[in-house]
Amino acid sequence: MASSTVRPETQDRSAEQDVARRLLDSAAKLSYDPATEVDWDTPLDKDFHGASPEWSTLYGTPYWGELTDAQRKELTRQEAASVASTGIWFEMILQQMVLRDMYAKDPTSPRFQWALTEIADECRHSIMFARGAAKLGAPAYRPRRAVVELGRAFKTLAFGEAAYAAILVAEEVLDVMQRDWMRDERVAPFVRTINNIHVVEESRHMKFARDETRKRLRDAGPLRRQLNAFVVAIASYYIVTSMVNRNVYANAGLDTARALAEARTNEHHKALMRSSCSGLMDFLASARLLTRPALFFYKRAHLI
């Protein structure tokens, strides 16, 4: 008599397709067009911050205490623009990794179609961030040349769980910041709209990245898990430490040397990063990606 038992791998594939269908349905019901949703036409009102002041790298330092209200607002606008520029850089890496992962796979599957939907979202987000940074009156902030080249190597070589876990780290760190900024009435209204759009749409991307990371690690042996934990930690370190470009201080009219020195020792900012990333670290621990070498880099980036 033929068995009616469904093989585990078949069940897994079915579950993956169900997740992708739900994400596609969500995207169809709740997505935004930044070209029309964001108020691009109203001139920048310099009475607003670019980010919640508590998220500034100098908040709580002696230097912050000496700044005028106008200087603080200009600094947060430059810092927000820098975070947006770093987001563009990593979203371009993300898009290339997802495209490579989907290359020559079944285009009729919900998972394939969701991946292309995510890439389309990221393209819109990158344009939105670029326009937002320009409206904030900021130049093009880019990571250091060495970090750009490391990113080039990472997007070319990273695959499987290393790619998706790194995607998750970048998205989660931005998410916790932007959830604060989008609710803060001290932040420029158009920036709050940008943050709201990104938070809503990235929640689907994070769900996909978590599921893909778990799936790829399901049959991973100890050596593969150790290697990928290390790669993800290094990628995370350079993503997080590149978010605020050193040039933001000069562009805000501050003393760069003093600002950098006080930002490096700012315990308030370090504590804020650690507390905001507790959920992310819990996930990485559950996936057994918090190895001793990986922890070294997360601690250096003040994520744990």
PDB file of C-alpha atoms in Angstrom:
ATOM      1  CA  MET A   1       0.000   0.000   0.000  1.00  0.00           C
ATOM      2  CA  ALA A   2       1.388   3.439  -0.938  1.00  0.00           C
ATOM      3  CA  SER A   3       2.428   5.597   1.966  1.00  0.00           C
ATOM      4  CA  SER A   4       0.682   8.960   2.443  1.00  0.00           C
ATOM      5  CA  THR A   5       3.551  10.320   4.508  1.00  0.00           C
ATOM      6  CA  VAL A   6       4.877  13.639   3.200  1.00  0.00           C
ATOM      7  CA  ARG A   7       8.645  13.803   3.106  1.00  0.00           C
ATOM      8  CA  PRO A   8      10.181  16.460   5.425  1.00  0.00           C
ATOM      9  CA  GLU A   9      11.944  18.276   2.592  1.00  0.00           C
ATOM     10  CA  THR A  10       8.649  18.561   0.724  1.00  0.00           C
ATOM     11  CA  GLN A  11       6.992  20.010   3.805  1.00  0.00           C
ATOM     12  CA  ASP A  12       9.837  22.493   4.194  1.00  0.00           C
ATOM     13  CA  ARG A  13       9.538  23.673   0.584  1.00  0.00           C
ATOM     14  CA  SER A  14       5.790  24.061   0.972  1.00  0.00           C
ATOM     15  CA  ALA A  15       6.228  26.121   4.146  1.00  0.00           C
ATOM     16  CA  GLU A  16       8.801  28.351   2.407  1.00  0.00           C
ATOM     17  CA  GLN A  17       6.415  29.004  -0.472  1.00  0.00           C
ATOM     18  CA  ASP A  18       3.610  29.791   1.996  1.00  0.00           C
ATOM     19  CA  VAL A  19       5.817  32.392   3.703  1.00  0.00           C
ATOM     20  CA  ALA A  20       6.627  33.944   0.322  1.00  0.00           C
ATOM     21  CA  ARG A  21       2.931  34.061  -0.624  1.00  0.00           C
ATOM     22  CA  ARG A  22       2.078  35.856   2.609  1.00  0.00           C
ATOM     23  CA  LEU A  23       4.868  38.373   2.035  1.00  0.00           C
ATOM     24  CA  LEU A  24       3.638  38.992  -1.520  1.00  0.00           C
ATOM     25  CA  ASP A  25       0.093  39.506  -0.229  1.00  0.00           C
ATOM     26  CA  SER A  26       1.367  41.943   2.393  1.00  0.00           C
ATOM     27  CA  ALA A  27       3.359  43.883  -0.206  1.00  0.00           C
ATOM     28  CA  ALA A  28       0.280  44.115  -2.443  1.00  0.00           C
ATOM     29  CA  LYS A  29      -1.804  45.525   0.417  1.00  0.00           C
ATOM     30  CA  LEU A  30       0.707  47.750   2.203  1.00  0.00           C
ATOM     31  CA  SER A  31       3.414  49.358   0.099  1.00  0.00           C
ATOM     32  CA  TYR A  32       4.253  52.982  -0.576  1.00  0.00           C
ATOM     33  CA  ASP A  33       5.489  55.099  -3.449  1.00  0.00           C
ATOM     34  CA  PRO A  34       8.004  57.541  -1.927  1.00  0.00           C
ATOM     35  CA  ALA A  35       7.729  59.780  -5.005  1.00  0.00           C
ATOM     36  CA  THR A  36       4.189  60.705  -3.978  1.00  0.00           C
ATOM     37  CA  GLU A  37       4.058  59.856  -0.250  1.00  0.00           C
ATOM     38  CA  VAL A  38       6.995  62.042   0.830  1.00  0.00           C
ATOM     39  CA  ASP A  39       6.690  65.832   0.767  1.00  0.00           C
ATOM     40  CA  TRP A  40       9.634  66.673  -1.442  1.00  0.00           C
ATOM     41  CA  ASP A  41       8.444  70.155  -2.415  1.00  0.00           C
ATOM     42  CA  THR A  42       8.277  71.981   0.929  1.00  0.00           C
ATOM     43  CA  PRO A  43      11.650  73.620   1.658  1.00  0.00           C
ATOM     44  CA  LEU A  44      13.712  72.233   4.523  1.00  0.00           C
ATOM     45  CA  ASP A  45      12.664  73.736   7.855  1.00  0.00           C
ATOM     46  CA  LYS A  46      15.828  74.086   9.931  1.00  0.00           C
ATOM     47  CA  ASP A  47      13.801  74.256  13.140  1.00  0.00           C
ATOM     48  CA  PHE A  48      13.623  70.448  12.971  1.00  0.00           C
ATOM     49  CA  HIS A  49      16.149  67.733  13.721  1.00  0.00           C
ATOM     50  CA  GLY A  50      17.124  65.102  11.165  1.00  0.00           C
ATOM     51  CA  ALA A  51      16.988  62.340  13.792  1.00  0.00           C
ATOM     52  CA  SER A  52      15.999  62.021  17.434  1.00  0.00           C
ATOM     53  CA  PRO A  53      18.701  63.971  19.321  1.00  0.00           C
ATOM     54  CA  GLU A  54      19.194  61.050  21.732  1.00  0.00           C
ATOM     55  CA  TRP A  55      20.526  59.046  18.767  1.00  0.00           C
ATOM     56  CA  SER A  56      23.252  61.580  18.000  1.00  0.00           C
ATOM     57  CA  THR A  57      26.757  60.250  18.464  1.00  0.00           C
ATOM     58  CA  LEU A  58      27.510  63.286  20.672  1.00  0.00           C
ATOM     59  CA  TYR A  59      24.352  63.288  22.786  1.00  0.00           C
ATOM     60  CA  GLY A  60      25.256  63.342  26.480  1.00  0.00           C
ATOM     61  CA  THR A  61      28.866  64.421  25.939  1.00  0.00           C
ATOM     62  CA  PRO A  62      30.410  67.673  27.223  1.00  0.00           C
ATOM     63  CA  TYR A  63      30.648  68.859  23.595  1.00  0.00           C
ATOM     64  CA  TRP A  64      26.896  68.341  23.118  1.00  0.00           C
ATOM     65  CA  GLY A  65      26.294  70.503  26.172  1.00  0.00           C
ATOM     66  CA  GLU A  66      28.233  73.359  24.559  1.00  0.00           C
ATOM     67  CA  LEU A  67      26.389  73.273  21.234  1.00  0.00           C
ATOM     68  CA  THR A  68      23.630  75.720  20.409  1.00  0.00           C
ATOM     69  CA  ASP A  69      20.188  74.401  19.521  1.00  0.00           C
ATOM     70  CA  ALA A  70      20.836  75.221  15.851  1.00  0.00           C
ATOM     71  CA  GLN A  71      24.161  73.331  15.910  1.00  0.00           C
ATOM     72  CA  ARG A  72      22.526  70.275  17.457  1.00  0.00           C
ATOM     73  CA  LYS A  73      19.835  70.249  14.793  1.00  0.00           C
ATOM     74  CA  GLU A  74      22.356  70.622  12.003  1.00  0.00           C
ATOM     75  CA  LEU A  75      24.426  67.780  13.446  1.00  0.00           C
ATOM     76  CA  THR A  76      21.439  65.412  13.595  1.00  0.00           C
ATOM     77  CA  ARG A  77      20.527  66.333  10.018  1.00  0.00           C
ATOM     78  CA  GLN A  78      24.045  65.500   8.832  1.00  0.00           C
ATOM     79  CA  GLU A  79      24.090  62.269  10.867  1.00  0.00           C
ATOM     80  CA  ALA A  80      20.694  61.195   9.478  1.00  0.00           C
ATOM     81  CA  ALA A  81      21.948  61.845   5.945  1.00  0.00           C
ATOM     82  CA  SER A  82      25.053  59.770   6.653  1.00  0.00           C
ATOM     83  CA  VAL A  83      22.953  56.861   7.950  1.00  0.00           C
ATOM     84  CA  ALA A  84      20.804  57.114   4.809  1.00  0.00           C
ATOM     85  CA  SER A  85      23.896  57.068   2.579  1.00  0.00           C
ATOM     86  CA  THR A  86      25.246  53.992   4.357  1.00  0.00           C
ATOM     87  CA  GLY A  87      21.821  52.412   3.905  1.00  0.00           C
ATOM     88  CA  ILE A  88      22.050  52.992   0.150  1.00  0.00           C
ATOM     89  CA  TRP A  89      25.508  51.415   0.051  1.00  0.00           C
ATOM     90  CA  PHE A  90      24.370  48.287   1.828  1.00  0.00           C
ATOM     91  CA  GLU A  91      21.052  48.050  -0.018  1.00  0.00           C
ATOM     92  CA  MET A  92      23.029  47.909  -3.258  1.00  0.00           C
ATOM     93  CA  ILE A  93      25.057  45.022  -1.812  1.00  0.00           C
ATOM     94  CA  LEU A  94      21.832  43.338  -0.669  1.00  0.00           C
ATOM     95  CA  GLN A  95      20.214  43.606  -4.096  1.00  0.00           C
ATOM     96  CA  GLN A  96      23.183  41.986  -5.810  1.00  0.00           C
ATOM     97  CA  MET A  97      23.288  39.098  -3.310  1.00  0.00           C
ATOM     98  CA  VAL A  98      19.563  38.381  -3.639  1.00  0.00           C
ATOM     99  CA  LEU A  99      19.716  38.562  -7.440  1.00  0.00           C
ATOM    100  CA  ARG A 100      22.627  36.143  -7.449  1.00  0.00           C
ATOM    101  CA  ASP A 101      20.753  33.782  -5.121  1.00  0.00           C
ATOM    102  CA  MET A 102      17.709  33.777  -7.425  1.00  0.00           C
ATOM    103  CA  TYR A 103      19.678  33.417 -10.668  1.00  0.00           C
ATOM    104  CA  ALA A 104      18.150  30.780 -12.982  1.00  0.00           C
ATOM    105  CA  LYS A 105      15.639  29.607 -10.342  1.00  0.00           C
ATOM    106  CA  ASP A 106      11.944  28.921 -10.970  1.00  0.00           C
ATOM    107  CA  PRO A 107      10.333  32.287 -11.833  1.00  0.00           C
ATOM    108  CA  THR A 108       6.838  30.880 -11.260  1.00  0.00           C
ATOM    109  CA  SER A 109       7.507  30.204  -7.569  1.00  0.00           C
ATOM    110  CA  PRO A 110       6.261  32.675  -4.912  1.00  0.00           C
ATOM    111  CA  ARG A 111       9.739  32.720  -3.364  1.00  0.00           C
ATOM    112  CA  PHE A 112      11.331  33.917  -6.618  1.00  0.00           C
ATOM    113  CA  GLN A 113       8.639  36.549  -7.081  1.00  0.00           C
ATOM    114  CA  TRP A 114       8.988  37.738  -3.498  1.00  0.00           C
ATOM    115  CA  ALA A 115      12.750  38.120  -3.967  1.00  0.00           C
ATOM    116  CA  LEU A 116      12.175  40.387  -6.971  1.00  0.00           C
ATOM    117  CA  THR A 117       9.565  42.324  -4.976  1.00  0.00           C
ATOM    118  CA  GLU A 118      12.139  42.863  -2.233  1.00  0.00           C
ATOM    119  CA  ILE A 119      14.682  44.101  -4.761  1.00  0.00           C
ATOM    120  CA  ALA A 120      12.105  46.525  -6.176  1.00  0.00           C
ATOM    121  CA  ASP A 121      11.438  47.798  -2.641  1.00  0.00           C
ATOM    122  CA  GLU A 122      15.145  48.312  -2.061  1.00  0.00           C
ATOM    123  CA  CYS A 123      15.517  50.273  -5.302  1.00  0.00           C
ATOM    124  CA  ARG A 124      12.740  52.628  -4.200  1.00  0.00           C
ATOM    125  CA  HIS A 125      14.259  52.903  -0.715  1.00  0.00           C
ATOM    126  CA  SER A 126      17.659  53.826  -2.123  1.00  0.00           C
ATOM    127  CA  ILE A 127      16.173  56.590  -4.275  1.00  0.00           C
ATOM    128  CA  MET A 128      14.133  57.769  -1.280  1.00  0.00           C
ATOM    129  CA  PHE A 129      17.219  57.887   0.958  1.00  0.00           C
ATOM    130  CA  ALA A 130      19.202  59.716  -1.729  1.00  0.00           C
ATOM    131  CA  ARG A 131      16.533  62.386  -2.151  1.00  0.00           C
ATOM    132  CA  GLY A 132      16.149  62.659   1.616  1.00  0.00           C
ATOM    133  CA  ALA A 133      19.882  63.185   2.167  1.00  0.00           C
ATOM    134  CA  ALA A 134      19.939  65.845  -0.549  1.00  0.00           C
ATOM    135  CA  LYS A 135      16.978  67.661   1.036  1.00  0.00           C
ATOM    136  CA  LEU A 136      18.770  67.603   4.388  1.00  0.00           C
ATOM    137  CA  GLY A 137      21.538  69.622   2.738  1.00  0.00           C
ATOM    138  CA  ALA A 138      24.172  66.902   3.024  1.00  0.00           C
ATOM    139  CA  PRO A 139      26.926  65.831   0.620  1.00  0.00           C
ATOM    140  CA  ALA A 140      27.365  62.254  -0.573  1.00  0.00           C
ATOM    141  CA  TYR A 141      28.666  60.355   2.450  1.00  0.00           C
ATOM    142  CA  ARG A 142      30.448  57.113   1.597  1.00  0.00           C
ATOM    143  CA  PRO A 143      32.269  54.502   3.695  1.00  0.00           C
ATOM    144  CA  ARG A 144      36.062  54.566   3.664  1.00  0.00           C
ATOM    145  CA  ARG A 145      37.660  53.201   0.504  1.00  0.00           C
ATOM    146  CA  ALA A 146      38.859  50.047   2.266  1.00  0.00           C
ATOM    147  CA  VAL A 147      35.325  49.360   3.518  1.00  0.00           C
ATOM    148  CA  VAL A 148      33.872  49.928   0.041  1.00  0.00           C
ATOM    149  CA  GLU A 149      36.289  47.325  -1.337  1.00  0.00           C
ATOM    150  CA  LEU A 150      35.466  44.887   1.462  1.00  0.00           C
ATOM    151  CA  GLY A 151      31.805  45.364   0.585  1.00  0.00           C
ATOM    152  CA  ARG A 152      32.584  44.640  -3.036  1.00  0.00           C
ATOM    153  CA  ALA A 153      34.244  41.370  -2.030  1.00  0.00           C
ATOM    154  CA  PHE A 154      31.438  40.464   0.372  1.00  0.00           C
ATOM    155  CA  LYS A 155      28.640  40.923  -2.164  1.00  0.00           C
ATOM    156  CA  THR A 156      30.617  38.798  -4.636  1.00  0.00           C
ATOM    157  CA  LEU A 157      31.604  35.954  -2.316  1.00  0.00           C
ATOM    158  CA  ALA A 158      28.943  35.779   0.422  1.00  0.00           C
ATOM    159  CA  PHE A 159      26.188  33.244  -0.072  1.00  0.00           C
ATOM    160  CA  GLY A 160      23.503  31.382   1.849  1.00  0.00           C
ATOM    161  CA  GLU A 161      23.207  32.109   5.542  1.00  0.00           C
ATOM    162  CA  ALA A 162      26.179  34.517   5.544  1.00  0.00           C
ATOM    163  CA  ALA A 163      24.420  36.751   3.015  1.00  0.00           C
ATOM    164  CA  TYR A 164      20.997  36.649   4.639  1.00  0.00           C
ATOM    165  CA  ALA A 165      22.215  37.028   8.220  1.00  0.00           C
ATOM    166  CA  ALA A 166      24.308  40.067   7.260  1.00  0.00           C
ATOM    167  CA  ILE A 167      21.279  41.523   5.465  1.00  0.00           C
ATOM    168  CA  LEU A 168      19.288  40.994   8.658  1.00  0.00           C
ATOM    169  CA  VAL A 169      21.852  42.755  10.862  1.00  0.00           C
ATOM    170  CA  ALA A 170      21.905  45.840   8.636  1.00  0.00           C
ATOM    171  CA  GLU A 171      18.115  45.997   8.440  1.00  0.00           C
ATOM    172  CA  GLU A 172      17.557  45.435  12.162  1.00  0.00           C
ATOM    173  CA  VAL A 173      19.995  48.140  13.242  1.00  0.00           C
ATOM    174  CA  LEU A 174      18.347  50.677  10.920  1.00  0.00           C
ATOM    175  CA  ASP A 175      14.903  49.530  12.043  1.00  0.00           C
ATOM    176  CA  VAL A 176      15.432  50.247  15.737  1.00  0.00           C
ATOM    177  CA  MET A 177      16.739  53.740  14.994  1.00  0.00           C
ATOM    178  CA  GLN A 178      13.988  54.626  12.591  1.00  0.00           C
ATOM    179  CA  ARG A 179      11.163  53.431  14.836  1.00  0.00           C
ATOM    180  CA  ASP A 180      12.245  56.133  17.284  1.00  0.00           C
ATOM    181  CA  TRP A 181      12.748  58.800  14.617  1.00  0.00           C
ATOM    182  CA  MET A 182       9.409  58.284  12.870  1.00  0.00           C
ATOM    183  CA  ARG A 183       7.468  58.944  16.102  1.00  0.00           C
ATOM    184  CA  ASP A 184       9.508  61.962  17.203  1.00  0.00           C
ATOM    185  CA  GLU A 185       7.812  65.286  16.466  1.00  0.00           C
ATOM    186  CA  ARG A 186      11.165  67.051  16.802  1.00  0.00           C
ATOM    187  CA  VAL A 187      12.264  65.318  13.576  1.00  0.00           C
ATOM    188  CA  ALA A 188      11.506  66.929  10.196  1.00  0.00           C
ATOM    189  CA  PRO A 189       8.111  65.674   8.915  1.00  0.00           C
ATOM    190  CA  PHE A 190       9.483  64.434   5.575  1.00  0.00           C
ATOM    191  CA  VAL A 191      12.189  62.450   7.407  1.00  0.00           C
ATOM    192  CA  ARG A 192       9.531  60.885   9.642  1.00  0.00           C
ATOM    193  CA  THR A 193       7.596  59.819   6.539  1.00  0.00           C
ATOM    194  CA  ILE A 194      10.739  58.283   5.026  1.00  0.00           C
ATOM    195  CA  ASN A 195      11.387  56.376   8.249  1.00  0.00           C
ATOM    196  CA  ASN A 196       7.792  55.147   8.449  1.00  0.00           C
ATOM    197  CA  ILE A 197       7.882  53.822   4.878  1.00  0.00           C
ATOM    198  CA  HIS A 198      11.167  52.060   5.497  1.00  0.00           C
ATOM    199  CA  VAL A 199      10.058  50.489   8.797  1.00  0.00           C
ATOM    200  CA  VAL A 200       6.799  49.132   7.312  1.00  0.00           C
ATOM    201  CA  GLU A 201       8.384  47.654   4.200  1.00  0.00           C
ATOM    202  CA  GLU A 202      11.572  46.412   5.847  1.00  0.00           C
ATOM    203  CA  SER A 203       9.543  44.362   8.345  1.00  0.00           C
ATOM    204  CA  ARG A 204       8.771  41.994   5.457  1.00  0.00           C
ATOM    205  CA  HIS A 205      12.412  41.905   4.377  1.00  0.00           C
ATOM    206  CA  MET A 206      13.521  41.032   7.915  1.00  0.00           C
ATOM    207  CA  LYS A 207      10.992  38.197   8.086  1.00  0.00           C
ATOM    208  CA  PHE A 208      12.395  36.778   4.837  1.00  0.00           C
ATOM    209  CA  ALA A 209      16.015  37.174   5.991  1.00  0.00           C
ATOM    210  CA  ARG A 210      15.317  35.411   9.305  1.00  0.00           C
ATOM    211  CA  ASP A 211      13.568  32.521   7.560  1.00  0.00           C
ATOM    212  CA  GLU A 212      16.313  32.176   4.975  1.00  0.00           C
ATOM    213  CA  THR A 213      19.032  32.239   7.646  1.00  0.00           C
ATOM    214  CA  ARG A 214      17.308  29.487   9.647  1.00  0.00           C
ATOM    215  CA  LYS A 215      16.694  27.414   6.538  1.00  0.00           C
ATOM    216  CA  ARG A 216      20.281  27.649   5.255  1.00  0.00           C
ATOM    217  CA  LEU A 217      21.682  26.740   8.674  1.00  0.00           C
ATOM    218  CA  ARG A 218      19.407  23.722   9.149  1.00  0.00           C
ATOM    219  CA  ASP A 219      21.995  21.203   7.973  1.00  0.00           C
ATOM    220  CA  ALA A 220      25.134  23.248   8.621  1.00  0.00           C
ATOM    221  CA  GLY A 221      27.998  21.480  10.343  1.00  0.00           C
ATOM    222  CA  PRO A 222      30.160  23.057  13.074  1.00  0.00           C
ATOM    223  CA  LEU A 223      32.896  24.296  10.738  1.00  0.00           C
ATOM    224  CA  ARG A 224      30.480  25.960   8.324  1.00  0.00           C
ATOM    225  CA  ARG A 225      28.582  27.555  11.206  1.00  0.00           C
ATOM    226  CA  GLN A 226      31.807  28.895  12.763  1.00  0.00           C
ATOM    227  CA  LEU A 227      32.994  30.325   9.449  1.00  0.00           C
ATOM    228  CA  ASN A 228      29.719  32.030   8.645  1.00  0.00           C
ATOM    229  CA  ALA A 229      29.354  33.399  12.181  1.00  0.00           C
ATOM    230  CA  PHE A 230      32.765  35.036  11.755  1.00  0.00           C
ATOM    231  CA  VAL A 231      31.963  36.458   8.284  1.00  0.00           C
ATOM    232  CA  VAL A 232      28.626  37.885   9.446  1.00  0.00           C
ATOM    233  CA  ALA A 233      30.232  39.482  12.507  1.00  0.00           C
ATOM    234  CA  ILE A 234      32.935  41.195  10.432  1.00  0.00           C
ATOM    235  CA  ALA A 235      30.336  42.444   7.922  1.00  0.00           C
ATOM    236  CA  SER A 236      28.176  43.715  10.787  1.00  0.00           C
ATOM    237  CA  TYR A 237      31.111  45.543  12.366  1.00  0.00           C
ATOM    238  CA  TYR A 238      31.916  47.476   9.194  1.00  0.00           C
ATOM    239  CA  ILE A 239      28.259  48.233   8.440  1.00  0.00           C
ATOM    240  CA  VAL A 240      27.569  49.663  11.893  1.00  0.00           C
ATOM    241  CA  THR A 241      30.839  51.581  12.238  1.00  0.00           C
ATOM    242  CA  SER A 242      30.315  53.153   8.800  1.00  0.00           C
ATOM    243  CA  MET A 243      26.882  54.578   9.576  1.00  0.00           C
ATOM    244  CA  VAL A 244      28.104  57.966  10.773  1.00  0.00           C
ATOM    245  CA  ASN A 245      30.822  59.373   8.553  1.00  0.00           C
ATOM    246  CA  ARG A 246      33.561  61.377  10.263  1.00  0.00           C
ATOM    247  CA  ASN A 247      32.869  64.285   7.882  1.00  0.00           C
ATOM    248  CA  VAL A 248      29.451  64.970   9.436  1.00  0.00           C
ATOM    249  CA  TYR A 249      31.126  66.969  12.212  1.00  0.00           C
ATOM    250  CA  ALA A 250      32.955  69.367   9.901  1.00  0.00           C
ATOM    251  CA  ASN A 251      29.849  69.748   7.747  1.00  0.00           C
ATOM    252  CA  ALA A 252      27.881  70.659  10.881  1.00  0.00           C
ATOM    253  CA  GLY A 253      30.500  73.297  11.707  1.00  0.00           C
ATOM    254  CA  LEU A 254      32.098  71.380  14.583  1.00  0.00           C
ATOM    255  CA  ASP A 255      35.679  70.599  15.583  1.00  0.00           C
ATOM    256  CA  THR A 256      36.167  67.184  13.966  1.00  0.00           C
ATOM    257  CA  ALA A 257      39.023  66.025  16.187  1.00  0.00           C
ATOM    258  CA  ARG A 258      37.183  66.855  19.395  1.00  0.00           C
ATOM    259  CA  ALA A 259      33.867  65.459  18.126  1.00  0.00           C
ATOM    260  CA  LEU A 260      35.470  62.166  17.090  1.00  0.00           C
ATOM    261  CA  ALA A 261      37.242  61.830  20.436  1.00  0.00           C
ATOM    262  CA  GLU A 262      34.051  62.395  22.438  1.00  0.00           C
ATOM    263  CA  ALA A 263      31.920  60.222  20.139  1.00  0.00           C
ATOM    264  CA  ARG A 264      34.341  57.300  20.598  1.00  0.00           C
ATOM    265  CA  THR A 265      33.917  57.423  24.371  1.00  0.00           C
ATOM    266  CA  ASN A 266      30.197  58.238  24.435  1.00  0.00           C
ATOM    267  CA  GLU A 267      28.762  55.631  26.809  1.00  0.00           C
ATOM    268  CA  HIS A 268      25.200  56.845  26.234  1.00  0.00           C
ATOM    269  CA  HIS A 269      25.370  56.017  22.529  1.00  0.00           C
ATOM    270  CA  LYS A 270      27.043  52.677  23.160  1.00  0.00           C
ATOM    271  CA  ALA A 271      24.360  51.704  25.685  1.00  0.00           C
ATOM    272  CA  LEU A 272      21.613  52.775  23.271  1.00  0.00           C
ATOM    273  CA  MET A 273      23.039  50.575  20.512  1.00  0.00           C
ATOM    274  CA  ARG A 274      23.357  47.577  22.849  1.00  0.00           C
ATOM    275  CA  SER A 275      19.838  47.835  24.237  1.00  0.00           C
ATOM    276  CA  SER A 276      18.310  48.365  20.805  1.00  0.00           C
ATOM    277  CA  CYS A 277      20.023  45.289  19.353  1.00  0.00           C
ATOM    278  CA  SER A 278      19.060  42.854  22.103  1.00  0.00           C
ATOM    279  CA  GLY A 279      16.414  41.155  19.931  1.00  0.00           C
ATOM    280  CA  LEU A 280      18.860  40.784  17.056  1.00  0.00           C
ATOM    281  CA  MET A 281      21.490  39.254  19.334  1.00  0.00           C
ATOM    282  CA  ASP A 282      18.879  36.838  20.713  1.00  0.00           C
ATOM    283  CA  PHE A 283      18.139  35.682  17.167  1.00  0.00           C
ATOM    284  CA  LEU A 284      21.821  35.232  16.303  1.00  0.00           C
ATOM    285  CA  ALA A 285      22.292  33.278  19.546  1.00  0.00           C
ATOM    286  CA  SER A 286      19.335  31.026  18.704  1.00  0.00           C
ATOM    287  CA  ALA A 287      20.911  30.395  15.293  1.00  0.00           C
ATOM    288  CA  ARG A 288      24.230  29.594  17.055  1.00  0.00           C
ATOM    289  CA  LEU A 289      25.983  32.442  15.272  1.00  0.00           C
ATOM    290  CA  LEU A 290      27.334  34.117  18.419  1.00  0.00           C
ATOM    291  CA  THR A 291      30.624  32.277  18.538  1.00  0.00           C
ATOM    292  CA  ARG A 292      33.555  33.598  20.566  1.00  0.00           C
ATOM    293  CA  PRO A 293      35.336  35.176  17.540  1.00  0.00           C
ATOM    294  CA  ALA A 294      32.031  36.712  16.394  1.00  0.00           C
ATOM    295  CA  LEU A 295      31.364  38.169  19.840  1.00  0.00           C
ATOM    296  CA  PHE A 296      34.655  40.058  19.651  1.00  0.00           C
ATOM    297  CA  PHE A 297      33.407  42.083  16.662  1.00  0.00           C
ATOM    298  CA  TYR A 298      29.890  42.606  18.034  1.00  0.00           C
ATOM    299  CA  LYS A 299      31.386  43.972  21.251  1.00  0.00           C
ATOM    300  CA  ARG A 300      33.716  46.261  19.325  1.00  0.00           C
ATOM    301  CA  ALA A 301      30.700  47.614  17.422  1.00  0.00           C
ATOM    302  CA  HIS A 302      28.832  48.001  20.758  1.00  0.00           C
ATOM    303  CA  LEU A 303      26.009  45.718  19.638  1.00  0.00           C
ATOM    304  CA  ILE A 304      26.331  43.489  22.670  1.00  0.00           C
TER     305      ILE A 304
END
